[in-house]
mmCIF file of C-alpha atoms in Angstrom:
data_model
loop_
_atom_site.group_PDB
_atom_site.id
_atom_site.type_symbol
_atom_site.label_atom_id
_atom_site.label_comp_id
_atom_site.label_asym_id
_atom_site.label_seq_id
_atom_site.Cartn_x
_atom_site.Cartn_y
_atom_site.Cartn_z
ATOM 1 C CA TRP A 1 71.106 33.601 145.638
ATOM 2 C CA ALA A 2 72.224 34.119 141.770
ATOM 3 C CA THR A 3 70.723 30.794 140.807
ATOM 4 C CA VAL A 4 68.529 27.903 142.183
ATOM 5 C CA ALA A 5 71.485 25.707 142.078
ATOM 6 C CA GLN A 6 73.528 28.221 144.444
ATOM 7 C CA TYR A 7 70.446 28.271 146.603
ATOM 8 C CA LYS A 8 70.610 24.495 146.925
ATOM 9 C CA LYS A 9 74.226 24.453 147.513
ATOM 10 C CA ASP A 10 74.228 27.001 150.301
ATOM 11 C CA THR A 11 70.975 25.898 152.155
ATOM 12 C CA GLY A 12 70.542 22.292 151.402
ATOM 13 C CA LYS A 13 66.994 23.099 150.222
ATOM 14 C CA THR A 14 65.202 22.332 146.994
ATOM 15 C CA ILE A 15 62.711 24.424 145.234
ATOM 16 C CA SER A 16 60.083 21.819 144.308
ATOM 17 C CA ARG A 17 57.577 23.773 142.313
ATOM 18 C CA TYR A 18 56.962 27.436 140.967
ATOM 19 C CA VAL A 19 53.548 28.871 141.865
ATOM 20 C CA ASP A 20 51.771 31.587 139.692
ATOM 21 C CA PRO A 21 50.070 34.326 141.680
ATOM 22 C CA PRO A 22 46.161 34.224 142.063
ATOM 23 C CA VAL A 23 45.795 37.252 139.622
ATOM 24 C CA LEU A 24 47.339 35.266 136.753
ATOM 25 C CA ALA A 25 45.613 31.996 137.460
ATOM 26 C CA SER A 26 42.888 32.627 134.891
ATOM 27 C CA LYS A 27 45.288 33.523 132.156
ATOM 28 C CA VAL A 28 47.503 30.595 132.718
ATOM 29 C CA LYS A 29 44.286 28.269 132.944
ATOM 30 C CA SER A 30 43.206 29.685 129.598
ATOM 31 C CA GLY A 31 46.580 29.252 128.047
ATOM 32 C CA ALA A 32 46.771 32.997 127.339
ATOM 33 C CA LEU A 33 50.007 32.971 129.606
ATOM 34 C CA PRO A 34 52.487 30.075 130.157
ATOM 35 C CA ALA A 35 52.940 28.804 133.663
ATOM 36 C CA ALA A 36 55.334 30.183 136.019
ATOM 37 C CA VAL A 37 57.787 27.392 135.373
ATOM 38 C CA SER A 38 57.901 28.251 131.658
ATOM 39 C CA ARG A 39 58.141 31.789 132.215
ATOM 40 C CA ILE A 40 61.218 32.124 134.505
ATOM 41 C CA PRO A 41 64.588 32.023 133.418
ATOM 42 C CA LYS A 42 66.753 28.592 133.697
ATOM 43 C CA ASP A 43 69.098 30.462 135.819
ATOM 44 C CA ALA A 44 66.432 32.156 138.113
ATOM 45 C CA GLN A 45 67.459 34.274 141.086
ATOM 46 C CA VAL A 46 66.141 33.100 144.553
ATOM 47 C CA VAL A 47 65.290 35.804 147.213
ATOM 48 C CA ALA A 48 64.372 34.571 150.628
ATOM 49 C CA GLY A 49 62.220 37.335 152.551
ATOM 50 C CA PRO A 50 62.763 37.901 156.188
ATOM 51 C CA ASN A 51 59.447 36.452 157.101
ATOM 52 C CA GLY A 52 59.302 33.795 154.593
ATOM 53 C CA VAL A 53 57.208 33.642 151.365
ATOM 54 C CA GLY A 54 55.075 36.657 150.984
ATOM 55 C CA GLN A 55 51.358 36.653 150.306
ATOM 56 C CA SER A 56 50.215 37.561 146.688
ATOM 57 C CA GLY A 57 47.839 40.361 146.148
ATOM 58 C CA GLY A 58 46.478 43.610 147.712
ATOM 59 C CA THR A 59 46.863 47.241 146.520
ATOM 60 C CA LEU A 60 49.946 49.485 146.387
ATOM 61 C CA GLN A 61 49.560 53.251 146.101
ATOM 62 C CA VAL A 62 52.846 55.284 145.470
ATOM 63 C CA ARG A 63 53.340 59.050 144.606
ATOM 64 C CA SER A 64 55.354 58.060 141.344
ATOM 65 C CA LEU A 65 56.551 55.161 139.495
ATOM 66 C CA GLY A 66 58.735 57.151 137.105
ATOM 67 C CA GLY A 67 62.632 56.510 137.371
ATOM 68 C CA SER A 68 62.008 54.991 141.190
ATOM 69 C CA ASP A 69 63.524 52.112 142.962
ATOM 70 C CA LEU A 70 59.997 50.581 142.933
ATOM 71 C CA LEU A 71 60.047 50.734 139.059
ATOM 72 C CA PHE A 72 63.598 49.602 138.311
ATOM 73 C CA GLU A 73 65.755 46.660 138.736
ATOM 74 C CA TYR A 74 69.387 47.304 138.725
ATOM 75 C CA PRO A 75 72.217 45.176 137.162
ATOM 76 C CA PHE A 76 73.550 44.681 140.909
ATOM 77 C CA SER A 77 71.682 45.390 144.030
ATOM 78 C CA TYR A 78 72.680 46.459 147.470
ATOM 79 C CA ASN A 79 72.577 43.691 150.133
ATOM 80 C CA ALA A 80 70.607 44.040 153.396
ATOM 81 C CA ASP A 81 73.793 45.712 155.046
ATOM 82 C CA GLN A 82 73.722 48.628 152.603
ATOM 83 C CA LYS A 83 77.371 48.334 152.282
ATOM 84 C CA THR A 84 78.002 45.277 149.835
ATOM 85 C CA THR A 85 76.421 44.620 146.475
ATOM 86 C CA SER A 86 75.431 41.496 144.637
ATOM 87 C CA PRO A 87 74.590 40.384 141.144
ATOM 88 C CA ASN A 88 70.816 41.181 140.545
ATOM 89 C CA ILE A 89 69.742 41.378 136.691
ATOM 90 C CA ILE A 90 73.338 40.177 136.104
ATOM 91 C CA LYS A 91 73.750 36.310 136.941
ATOM 92 C CA SER A 92 77.560 36.628 137.565
ATOM 93 C CA TYR A 93 80.674 38.554 136.664
ATOM 94 C CA GLU A 94 84.288 38.511 136.647
ATOM 95 C CA ALA A 95 86.825 41.398 137.044
ATOM 96 C CA ASN A 96 90.442 41.582 136.367
ATOM 97 C CA SER A 97 92.948 42.333 139.112
ATOM 98 C CA ALA A 98 93.512 45.766 137.860
ATOM 99 C CA ARG A 99 89.574 46.447 137.926
ATOM 100 C CA THR A 100 89.747 47.721 134.209
ATOM 101 C CA GLU A 101 87.757 44.760 132.654
ATOM 102 C CA TYR A 102 84.420 43.450 134.050
ATOM 103 C CA THR A 103 82.792 40.424 132.277
ATOM 104 C CA MET A 104 79.101 40.171 132.840
ATOM 105 C CA ARG A 105 77.116 36.898 132.362
ATOM 106 C CA LEU A 106 73.232 37.303 132.200
ATOM 107 C CA ARG A 107 70.600 34.761 132.969
ATOM 108 C CA ASP A 108 69.901 31.928 130.349
ATOM 109 C CA GLY A 109 66.154 32.114 129.356
ATOM 110 C CA MET A 110 65.475 35.704 130.605
ATOM 111 C CA LYS A 111 63.165 37.349 128.530
ATOM 112 C CA TRP A 112 61.480 40.909 127.962
ATOM 113 C CA SER A 113 57.666 41.338 128.569
ATOM 114 C CA ASP A 114 56.904 40.636 125.049
ATOM 115 C CA GLY A 115 58.570 37.245 124.902
ATOM 116 C CA ALA A 116 61.754 38.478 123.017
ATOM 117 C CA PRO A 117 65.115 37.112 124.599
ATOM 118 C CA PHE A 118 66.913 39.555 126.931
ATOM 119 C CA THR A 119 70.413 39.125 125.542
ATOM 120 C CA ALA A 120 73.994 40.783 125.424
ATOM 121 C CA ASP A 121 72.683 42.624 122.284
ATOM 122 C CA ASP A 122 70.346 44.657 124.358
ATOM 123 C CA TRP A 123 73.505 45.900 126.544
ATOM 124 C CA VAL A 124 75.898 46.064 123.789
ATOM 125 C CA ASN A 125 73.972 48.135 121.257
ATOM 126 C CA TYR A 126 72.762 50.558 123.951
ATOM 127 C CA TYR A 127 76.466 51.332 124.685
ATOM 128 C CA LYS A 128 77.480 51.508 121.098
ATOM 129 C CA TYR A 129 74.522 53.507 119.727
ATOM 130 C CA ILE A 130 73.455 55.499 122.809
ATOM 131 C CA ALA A 131 76.248 55.917 125.303
ATOM 132 C CA LEU A 132 78.940 56.313 122.722
ATOM 133 C CA ASN A 133 76.657 58.302 120.139
ATOM 134 C CA LYS A 134 77.940 61.763 120.094
ATOM 135 C CA ASP A 135 74.448 62.923 118.595
ATOM 136 C CA TYR A 136 72.787 61.541 121.631
ATOM 137 C CA ALA A 137 75.223 61.879 124.563
ATOM 138 C CA PRO A 138 77.959 64.260 123.618
ATOM 139 C CA GLN A 139 79.973 64.056 126.951
ATOM 140 C CA GLY A 140 79.064 60.192 126.986
ATOM 141 C CA ILE A 141 77.419 58.627 129.894
ATOM 142 C CA SER A 142 79.183 59.422 133.131
ATOM 143 C CA ALA A 143 78.932 56.063 134.599
ATOM 144 C CA PHE A 144 81.198 54.614 131.988
ATOM 145 C CA VAL A 145 83.715 57.309 131.789
ATOM 146 C CA THR A 146 86.940 57.623 133.696
ATOM 147 C CA LYS A 147 89.649 60.264 133.592
ATOM 148 C CA SER A 148 90.958 58.927 130.255
ATOM 149 C CA GLY A 149 87.858 58.654 128.450
ATOM 150 C CA PRO A 150 84.610 56.087 127.983
ATOM 151 C CA ALA A 151 84.984 52.523 128.229
ATOM 152 C CA SER A 152 84.679 49.986 125.310
ATOM 153 C CA ILE A 153 82.022 46.967 125.296
ATOM 154 C CA THR A 154 82.694 43.632 123.790
ATOM 155 C CA LYS A 155 79.951 40.997 123.059
ATOM 156 C CA ILE A 156 81.389 37.555 123.917
ATOM 157 C CA ASP A 157 78.215 35.468 123.344
ATOM 158 C CA LYS A 158 74.451 35.820 123.569
ATOM 159 C CA THR A 159 74.460 36.103 127.260
ATOM 160 C CA THR A 160 78.066 37.477 128.078
ATOM 161 C CA PHE A 161 79.713 40.877 127.294
ATOM 162 C CA LYS A 162 82.593 42.878 128.653
ATOM 163 C CA TYR A 163 83.247 46.325 129.589
ATOM 164 C CA THR A 164 87.047 47.551 129.500
ATOM 165 C CA PHE A 165 87.709 50.891 131.118
ATOM 166 C CA LYS A 166 90.946 52.817 130.368
ATOM 167 C CA ASP A 167 91.639 53.333 134.347
ATOM 168 C CA PRO A 168 91.024 51.208 137.167
ATOM 169 C CA TYR A 169 87.323 51.604 138.157
ATOM 170 C CA TRP A 170 87.044 49.976 141.618
ATOM 171 C CA ASN A 171 83.528 51.273 142.342
ATOM 172 C CA PHE A 172 81.846 50.058 139.297
ATOM 173 C CA LEU A 173 79.879 47.509 140.781
ATOM 174 C CA TYR A 174 78.468 50.056 143.258
ATOM 175 C CA THR A 175 77.677 52.422 140.282
ATOM 176 C CA MET A 176 75.835 49.657 138.586
ATOM 177 C CA SER A 177 73.746 49.175 141.676
ATOM 178 C CA ARG A 178 72.025 52.515 141.121
ATOM 179 C CA LEU A 179 72.411 53.061 137.467
ATOM 180 C CA THR A 180 69.551 53.988 135.015
ATOM 181 C CA PRO A 181 69.191 50.727 133.105
ATOM 182 C CA PRO A 182 72.320 50.271 130.615
ATOM 183 C CA PHE A 183 70.294 48.471 128.267
ATOM 184 C CA VAL A 184 67.185 48.463 126.031
ATOM 185 C CA PRO A 185 64.901 46.283 124.363
ATOM 186 C CA TRP A 186 66.957 46.498 120.946
ATOM 187 C CA HIS A 187 64.394 44.575 118.951
ATOM 188 C CA TYR A 188 61.912 47.332 119.401
ATOM 189 C CA MET A 189 64.224 50.282 119.815
ATOM 190 C CA LYS A 190 66.469 49.765 116.997
ATOM 191 C CA ASP A 191 64.069 51.542 114.463
ATOM 192 C CA PHE A 192 64.428 54.901 116.442
ATOM 193 C CA ASN A 193 68.112 55.318 116.396
ATOM 194 C CA SER A 194 70.136 57.295 113.863
ATOM 195 C CA MET A 195 72.949 54.539 113.858
ATOM 196 C CA SER A 196 70.797 51.496 113.112
ATOM 197 C CA ALA A 197 67.374 52.535 111.685
ATOM 198 C CA ASP A 198 66.913 53.151 107.805
ATOM 199 C CA PRO A 199 67.230 56.811 107.459
ATOM 200 C CA THR A 200 64.171 57.340 105.309
ATOM 201 C CA LYS A 201 62.065 55.224 107.712
ATOM 202 C CA LEU A 202 63.465 57.228 110.636
ATOM 203 C CA LYS A 203 62.814 60.424 109.003
ATOM 204 C CA ALA A 204 59.403 59.464 108.372
ATOM 205 C CA LEU A 205 58.785 58.408 111.976
ATOM 206 C CA VAL A 206 60.159 61.697 113.303
ATOM 207 C CA ALA A 207 58.001 63.816 110.841
ATOM 208 C CA ALA A 208 54.687 61.578 111.945
ATOM 209 C CA SER A 209 55.523 61.967 115.716
ATOM 210 C CA GLY A 210 55.662 65.706 115.729
ATOM 211 C CA LEU A 211 58.808 65.627 117.615
ATOM 212 C CA PRO A 212 62.031 67.756 116.663
ATOM 213 C CA ASN A 213 64.553 64.907 116.229
ATOM 214 C CA TRP A 214 65.250 61.335 116.488
ATOM 215 C CA GLN A 215 66.726 61.873 119.991
ATOM 216 C CA ALA A 216 63.345 63.151 121.176
ATOM 217 C CA LEU A 217 61.526 60.187 119.463
ATOM 218 C CA TRP A 218 63.824 57.802 120.997
ATOM 219 C CA ASP A 219 63.134 59.021 124.327
ATOM 220 C CA SER A 220 59.598 58.981 123.870
ATOM 221 C CA LYS A 221 59.614 55.387 122.597
ATOM 222 C CA LEU A 222 61.692 54.114 125.635
ATOM 223 C CA GLY A 223 59.543 56.258 127.840
ATOM 224 C CA ASN A 224 61.631 55.447 130.832
ATOM 225 C CA TYR A 225 59.834 52.092 130.975
ATOM 226 C CA ALA A 226 57.042 54.015 132.790
ATOM 227 C CA ASP A 227 55.278 56.042 130.116
ATOM 228 C CA ASN A 228 54.933 53.957 126.751
ATOM 229 C CA PRO A 229 52.724 50.804 127.229
ATOM 230 C CA LYS A 230 54.336 49.568 123.967
ATOM 231 C CA THR A 231 57.881 49.422 125.382
ATOM 232 C CA PRO A 232 58.908 45.945 126.371
ATOM 233 C CA THR A 233 60.252 45.700 129.999
ATOM 234 C CA ILE A 234 61.936 43.248 132.287
ATOM 235 C CA PHE A 235 60.768 45.090 135.443
ATOM 236 C CA ARG A 236 58.018 44.315 137.850
ATOM 237 C CA TRP A 237 55.452 46.654 136.302
ATOM 238 C CA VAL A 238 54.198 47.073 132.602
ATOM 239 C CA PRO A 239 52.421 50.470 132.126
ATOM 240 C CA THR A 240 49.081 50.293 130.435
ATOM 241 C CA SER A 241 48.112 53.952 130.407
ATOM 242 C CA LEU A 242 49.878 57.051 128.485
ATOM 243 C CA PRO A 243 51.711 59.563 130.350
ATOM 244 C CA THR A 244 49.081 62.271 129.908
ATOM 245 C CA ALA A 245 46.642 60.035 132.098
ATOM 246 C CA PRO A 246 45.834 61.765 135.410
ATOM 247 C CA VAL A 247 46.522 58.246 137.006
ATOM 248 C CA LYS A 248 49.280 55.748 135.833
ATOM 249 C CA VAL A 249 48.178 52.245 135.636
#
């Protein structure tokens, strides 16, 4: 369900409380971390597991976290039938009849792992300064390019934005269900982009990093959300180890 309100409407059930997992209990008790009810978005998504509420804890060992389904959450997500898709990170959307315009709405109150608001700016600035940046992506990002060229993006308000395509794009929502995150923590990443950073400061950052250019610096700072512990994330896992570590934590 896209929101708690939709869950209540469809099922007639009420969510009476939000519970922190035991692993976070001590942090909540000490005040180092707000309680779950204060951390989740106002428009929280509701997922009902096939066997009810799961049990917190345990150890999960996997081959890799980099760029996998285990790491990322996608804007849209395939449903259990693996044929249809529904909003996931996105709260809701509207599409025109020609399927050339898609208006996306985010969840009010959603935050990055460092506490900064997750807003339309994170999507719009990524698209303008990375997807449309010829110095970074000369051919554009294929997911946003139709036969007549790349789409444009418009910010409507802090939680709403619109993609406009030059041709009908009927499969766009399915593309968004397996798309490398088309957003970044802009408040953190803006200092590493040639179109937004102070040129002198950016040049100094590149020199200090030992990397060849700002594009390489950008990639290292973003770290695919798996390699840089300083990169804010909205996903399940926050890395605490460097990419050179023999075991990623």
